[in-house]
XYZ file of C-alpha atoms in Angstrom:
342
model
C -10.415 -53.444 -0.341
C -13.142 -53.019 -2.984
C -15.078 -50.486 -0.881
C -12.017 -48.258 -0.466
C -11.215 -48.524 -4.162
C -14.771 -47.596 -5.103
C -14.837 -44.645 -2.683
C -11.485 -43.339 -3.927
C -12.591 -43.612 -7.528
C -15.845 -41.812 -6.774
C -14.000 -39.045 -4.937
C -11.553 -38.649 -7.819
C -14.420 -38.485 -10.296
C -16.242 -35.897 -8.185
C -13.104 -33.763 -7.874
C -12.466 -33.986 -11.618
C -16.037 -32.960 -12.375
C -15.780 -30.054 -9.948
C -12.580 -28.839 -11.603
C -14.172 -29.161 -15.033
C -17.206 -27.206 -13.855
C -15.012 -24.393 -12.535
C -13.048 -24.282 -15.772
C -16.186 -24.342 -17.901
C -17.969 -21.652 -15.927
C -14.882 -19.454 -15.842
C -14.295 -19.752 -19.571
C -17.923 -19.008 -20.414
C -17.816 -15.771 -18.377
C -21.248 -16.555 -16.980
C -20.324 -16.580 -13.311
C -19.413 -13.994 -10.748
C -16.845 -15.466 -8.418
C -14.063 -14.769 -5.975
C -10.868 -16.722 -5.360
C -9.374 -16.501 -1.871
C -5.722 -17.297 -2.417
C -4.978 -17.335 1.307
C -6.970 -20.536 1.817
C -7.182 -21.756 -1.784
C -10.954 -21.301 -1.861
C -13.051 -20.416 -4.907
C -16.740 -19.559 -4.850
C -18.961 -18.460 -7.704
C -22.576 -17.837 -8.644
C -23.863 -18.800 -12.079
C -25.558 -15.857 -13.765
C -28.033 -15.654 -16.626
C -27.092 -15.378 -20.278
C -28.015 -11.684 -20.465
C -25.701 -10.729 -17.580
C -24.505 -8.174 -16.817
C -27.624 -6.058 -17.177
C -25.585 -3.024 -16.147
C -21.866 -2.372 -16.452
C -19.895 0.857 -16.067
C -16.795 2.380 -14.539
C -17.273 5.068 -11.895
C -14.575 7.424 -10.671
C -13.592 4.834 -8.083
C -14.511 1.329 -9.249
C -16.137 -1.013 -11.754
C -19.878 -1.387 -11.115
C -21.895 -4.315 -12.440
C -25.387 -5.673 -11.893
C -25.911 -9.336 -12.790
C -28.915 -11.615 -12.553
C -29.176 -15.173 -11.267
C -32.097 -17.608 -11.320
C -31.568 -18.319 -7.612
C -30.063 -15.125 -6.176
C -31.914 -12.547 -8.278
C -30.038 -9.328 -8.976
C -26.408 -9.187 -7.838
C -24.371 -6.038 -7.190
C -20.685 -6.499 -8.019
C -17.973 -3.892 -7.374
C -14.486 -4.417 -8.797
C -15.340 -8.065 -9.411
C -16.434 -8.754 -5.816
C -20.034 -9.635 -4.940
C -21.477 -7.016 -2.585
C -25.024 -8.274 -2.233
C -27.749 -10.336 -3.850
C -31.498 -9.904 -3.679
C -31.902 -13.335 -2.101
C -29.641 -13.013 0.932
C -28.769 -9.328 1.314
C -31.152 -9.327 4.280
C -28.714 -11.402 6.346
C -25.875 -8.903 6.327
C -27.827 -5.649 6.186
C -30.482 -6.449 8.768
C -27.825 -7.566 11.237
C -25.645 -4.524 10.575
C -28.617 -2.231 11.230
C -30.819 -3.812 13.889
C -28.121 -5.224 16.167
C -26.768 -1.766 17.138
C -30.169 -0.064 16.984
C -31.607 -2.569 19.455
C -28.626 -2.088 21.782
C -29.593 1.562 22.360
C -32.558 2.593 24.500
C -33.846 5.226 22.054
C -31.690 5.832 18.966
C -32.592 9.205 17.471
C -29.546 10.282 15.475
C -27.723 7.742 13.305
C -24.643 7.919 11.094
C -24.147 5.348 8.321
C -20.756 5.314 6.588
C -20.667 3.348 3.339
C -23.486 1.090 2.253
C -24.124 2.922 -0.998
C -26.795 0.369 -1.896
C -29.068 1.920 0.755
C -30.137 -1.321 2.418
C -28.745 -0.547 5.888
C -30.329 2.909 5.814
C -33.701 1.416 4.867
C -33.520 -0.921 7.881
C -32.494 1.859 10.273
C -35.585 3.813 9.234
C -37.844 1.027 10.513
C -37.180 2.276 14.061
C -39.776 4.946 15.002
C -37.387 6.700 17.399
C -35.136 7.761 14.501
C -35.259 11.485 13.844
C -32.226 11.965 11.619
C -29.854 9.799 9.575
C -26.642 11.068 7.993
C -25.618 8.727 5.202
C -22.055 9.146 3.927
C -21.081 7.430 0.662
C -18.065 8.179 -1.504
C -19.296 6.800 -4.841
C -22.439 8.530 -6.060
C -22.678 6.181 -9.054
C -23.285 3.206 -6.735
C -26.225 5.064 -5.240
C -27.693 5.858 -8.655
C -27.356 2.253 -9.829
C -29.053 0.893 -6.705
C -31.851 3.450 -6.948
C -32.612 1.999 -10.365
C -32.083 -1.725 -9.820
C -32.926 -2.552 -6.186
C -36.160 -2.183 -4.209
C -34.441 -0.690 -1.157
C -33.063 2.123 -3.332
C -35.883 4.383 -2.135
C -34.346 4.873 1.309
C -32.964 8.301 0.424
C -36.467 9.605 -0.321
C -37.241 9.598 3.408
C -37.078 13.175 4.770
C -35.178 11.947 7.835
C -32.185 11.029 5.650
C -29.467 13.437 4.569
C -27.100 12.026 1.956
C -23.492 13.207 1.914
C -21.458 12.187 -1.134
C -18.037 12.553 0.410
C -15.173 10.749 2.127
C -16.285 8.920 5.280
C -13.056 9.557 7.182
C -13.217 13.303 6.537
C -16.885 13.411 7.573
C -16.159 11.597 10.847
C -13.194 13.883 11.524
C -15.474 16.918 11.388
C -18.570 15.375 12.991
C -19.957 17.093 16.113
C -18.830 15.423 19.320
C -21.388 13.358 21.191
C -24.033 13.765 18.489
C -24.885 10.268 17.237
C -26.599 7.542 19.234
C -25.627 4.847 16.722
C -22.909 4.709 14.079
C -22.851 1.941 11.473
C -19.791 1.549 9.275
C -20.800 -0.505 6.241
C -17.564 -0.012 4.341
C -15.717 -2.180 1.857
C -12.674 -4.258 2.756
C -9.509 -2.354 3.720
C -7.166 -4.719 1.880
C -7.055 -6.701 -1.360
C -4.829 -9.386 -2.851
C -3.063 -9.283 -6.202
C -2.613 -12.218 -8.582
C 0.631 -13.193 -6.831
C -1.071 -13.417 -3.455
C 0.392 -10.165 -2.141
C -1.725 -7.905 0.034
C -2.308 -4.314 -1.010
C -4.135 -1.447 0.683
C -7.479 -0.232 -0.668
C -8.816 3.341 -0.300
C -11.197 2.212 2.457
C -8.240 1.235 4.676
C -8.375 4.709 6.237
C -11.729 3.737 7.776
C -9.995 1.098 9.905
C -7.192 3.219 11.359
C -7.043 4.055 15.054
C -7.430 7.753 14.261
C -10.700 7.156 12.412
C -12.047 4.853 15.120
C -11.225 7.534 17.693
C -13.226 10.033 15.634
C -16.198 7.668 15.611
C -15.897 7.266 19.385
C -15.885 11.036 19.851
C -18.925 11.453 17.583
C -21.004 9.041 19.668
C -23.241 10.103 22.544
C -22.321 9.041 26.085
C -24.191 5.737 25.691
C -23.523 5.397 21.966
C -23.193 2.176 19.971
C -20.891 1.429 17.021
C -21.212 -1.446 14.559
C -18.886 -2.192 11.651
C -18.136 -5.124 9.394
C -15.108 -7.316 10.023
C -15.360 -10.090 7.426
C -15.189 -13.832 8.069
C -13.314 -15.687 10.777
C -12.600 -18.467 8.272
C -9.768 -16.445 6.735
C -6.750 -16.315 9.092
C -5.856 -12.784 8.038
C -9.416 -11.534 8.562
C -9.552 -13.099 12.006
C -6.255 -11.465 12.918
C -7.648 -8.118 11.748
C -10.794 -8.579 13.835
C -8.710 -9.183 16.927
C -6.496 -6.173 16.204
C -9.474 -3.855 15.607
C -11.227 -5.103 18.731
C -8.173 -4.343 20.832
C -7.901 -0.862 19.276
C -11.543 -0.142 20.103
C -11.074 -1.130 23.734
C -7.931 1.019 23.956
C -9.869 3.980 22.562
C -12.433 3.729 25.345
C -15.268 1.399 24.370
C -16.185 -0.707 27.384
C -17.249 -3.628 25.210
C -16.448 -4.832 21.710
C -17.939 -8.159 20.650
C -17.642 -10.137 17.425
C -21.041 -11.125 16.058
C -21.542 -13.759 13.367
C -24.069 -14.211 10.580
C -24.706 -16.743 7.831
C -24.796 -15.610 4.196
C -24.319 -18.077 1.361
C -23.299 -15.597 -1.349
C -20.206 -14.475 0.597
C -17.086 -16.688 0.488
C -17.193 -19.455 3.149
C -20.818 -18.541 3.961
C -19.982 -16.698 7.194
C -19.465 -13.018 7.930
C -18.898 -10.942 11.030
C -19.171 -7.547 12.664
C -17.858 -5.838 15.792
C -20.569 -4.395 18.015
C -19.100 -1.818 20.385
C -20.645 0.080 23.280
C -19.387 3.073 25.223
C -21.132 1.778 28.334
C -21.169 -1.976 28.810
C -24.575 -3.138 29.961
C -26.436 -0.085 28.697
C -29.460 -0.505 26.501
C -32.715 -2.471 26.733
C -33.139 -6.019 27.995
C -34.306 -8.802 25.694
C -37.954 -8.367 26.687
C -37.832 -4.707 25.606
C -36.090 -5.643 22.350
C -38.854 -8.161 21.632
C -41.496 -5.515 22.350
C -39.856 -3.071 19.937
C -39.510 -5.795 17.326
C -43.186 -6.774 17.667
C -44.097 -3.121 17.168
C -42.109 -3.069 13.909
C -43.925 -6.174 12.731
C -47.336 -4.702 13.590
C -46.463 -1.612 11.531
C -45.693 -3.834 8.533
C -41.922 -3.353 8.840
C -40.815 -6.858 9.719
C -37.453 -8.404 8.952
C -36.707 -11.686 7.201
C -33.354 -12.620 8.793
C -32.932 -10.640 12.006
C -34.779 -11.677 15.140
C -34.380 -10.428 18.745
C -32.664 -13.618 19.935
C -29.638 -12.615 17.866
C -28.919 -9.904 20.457
C -27.495 -12.770 22.484
C -27.105 -15.644 20.041
C -25.033 -13.857 17.376
C -22.080 -13.717 19.763
C -21.895 -17.465 20.343
C -18.794 -18.486 18.381
C -16.890 -21.676 17.681
C -14.551 -22.407 20.586
C -11.347 -21.816 18.607
C -12.615 -18.408 17.414
C -13.780 -17.424 20.887
C -10.417 -18.295 22.421
C -8.485 -16.488 19.705
C -10.490 -13.273 20.049
C -11.019 -13.172 23.797
C -8.638 -15.662 25.377
C -5.196 -14.935 26.783
C -3.669 -17.862 24.886
C -2.148 -16.483 21.676
C -2.757 -18.791 18.744
C -1.085 -18.430 15.373
C -1.450 -20.063 11.994
C -4.304 -21.905 10.380
C -7.633 -22.952 11.849
C -6.287 -26.469 12.133
C -3.273 -25.294 14.100
C -5.506 -23.188 16.323
C -7.655 -26.218 17.060
C -4.623 -28.379 17.829
C -3.411 -25.841 20.372
C -6.655 -25.876 22.357
């Protein structure tokens, strides 16, 4: 009928315009974007005409800083967006405060990765913190973020000791039972070439069972571990999350839960982390978390994304994700296939 014809024509026009926009923005080199071949998904952010405002090659990777009218400054490593001024709070506040609030009194903290310094700056908001070891491989990332981002002052705090070295080696030699909280804010372990083939990145060593065992050994008896696990919207990433969770439980953690957060500058707008505890049920109750959070606010150290309710709410997942990660029913294939099997 006429309505169907009109709708189809409008959809075709919209799709054509979208394709033209992608082609135009790509050819003008005024976007930073990422194509996920696994699901055929492309996402980009339009940047200003003077971008990049910084561009260099470190010993390990290409480092760029771009600017956007909406997102502000954008840190890009090897062509992949790491953070933006507008929504970096979502990822970094959750990576820091979720594990910190799961411990009764976190005094000694280890942060692996996170060369931008944002996670460290959030950890320091907790008055119980006496010492933070920050381990970052690429010193150039630190220097760039000290210059271009407001949270680049975190290393000036006397409680922080910066170690420019390999995270796996540091964990291997860390004193046993020393840290109350460990946060692994590392880059992805795998990449994809132009033909859609997976290849291993240097950070892959930070996801091996041996390294996770070293982190477990470095934690105190009631220690908490948090590390990034990417989005559940990519089948491969979800499979990895399940595999890592099972490894962590085998190592000895009594609980390992996938938490979710919303961040528009990351592909698909969703990202995750695994929060692991040596003793399930240890740590403060929600009322105590709210009291500690209120104290942060009163001291002028509030957050903009994190709130205490996330200590429970972040672990509420879509049914198909929940069943895949925790259920006994093994589900393979795409999200659609997973849904059909439920």
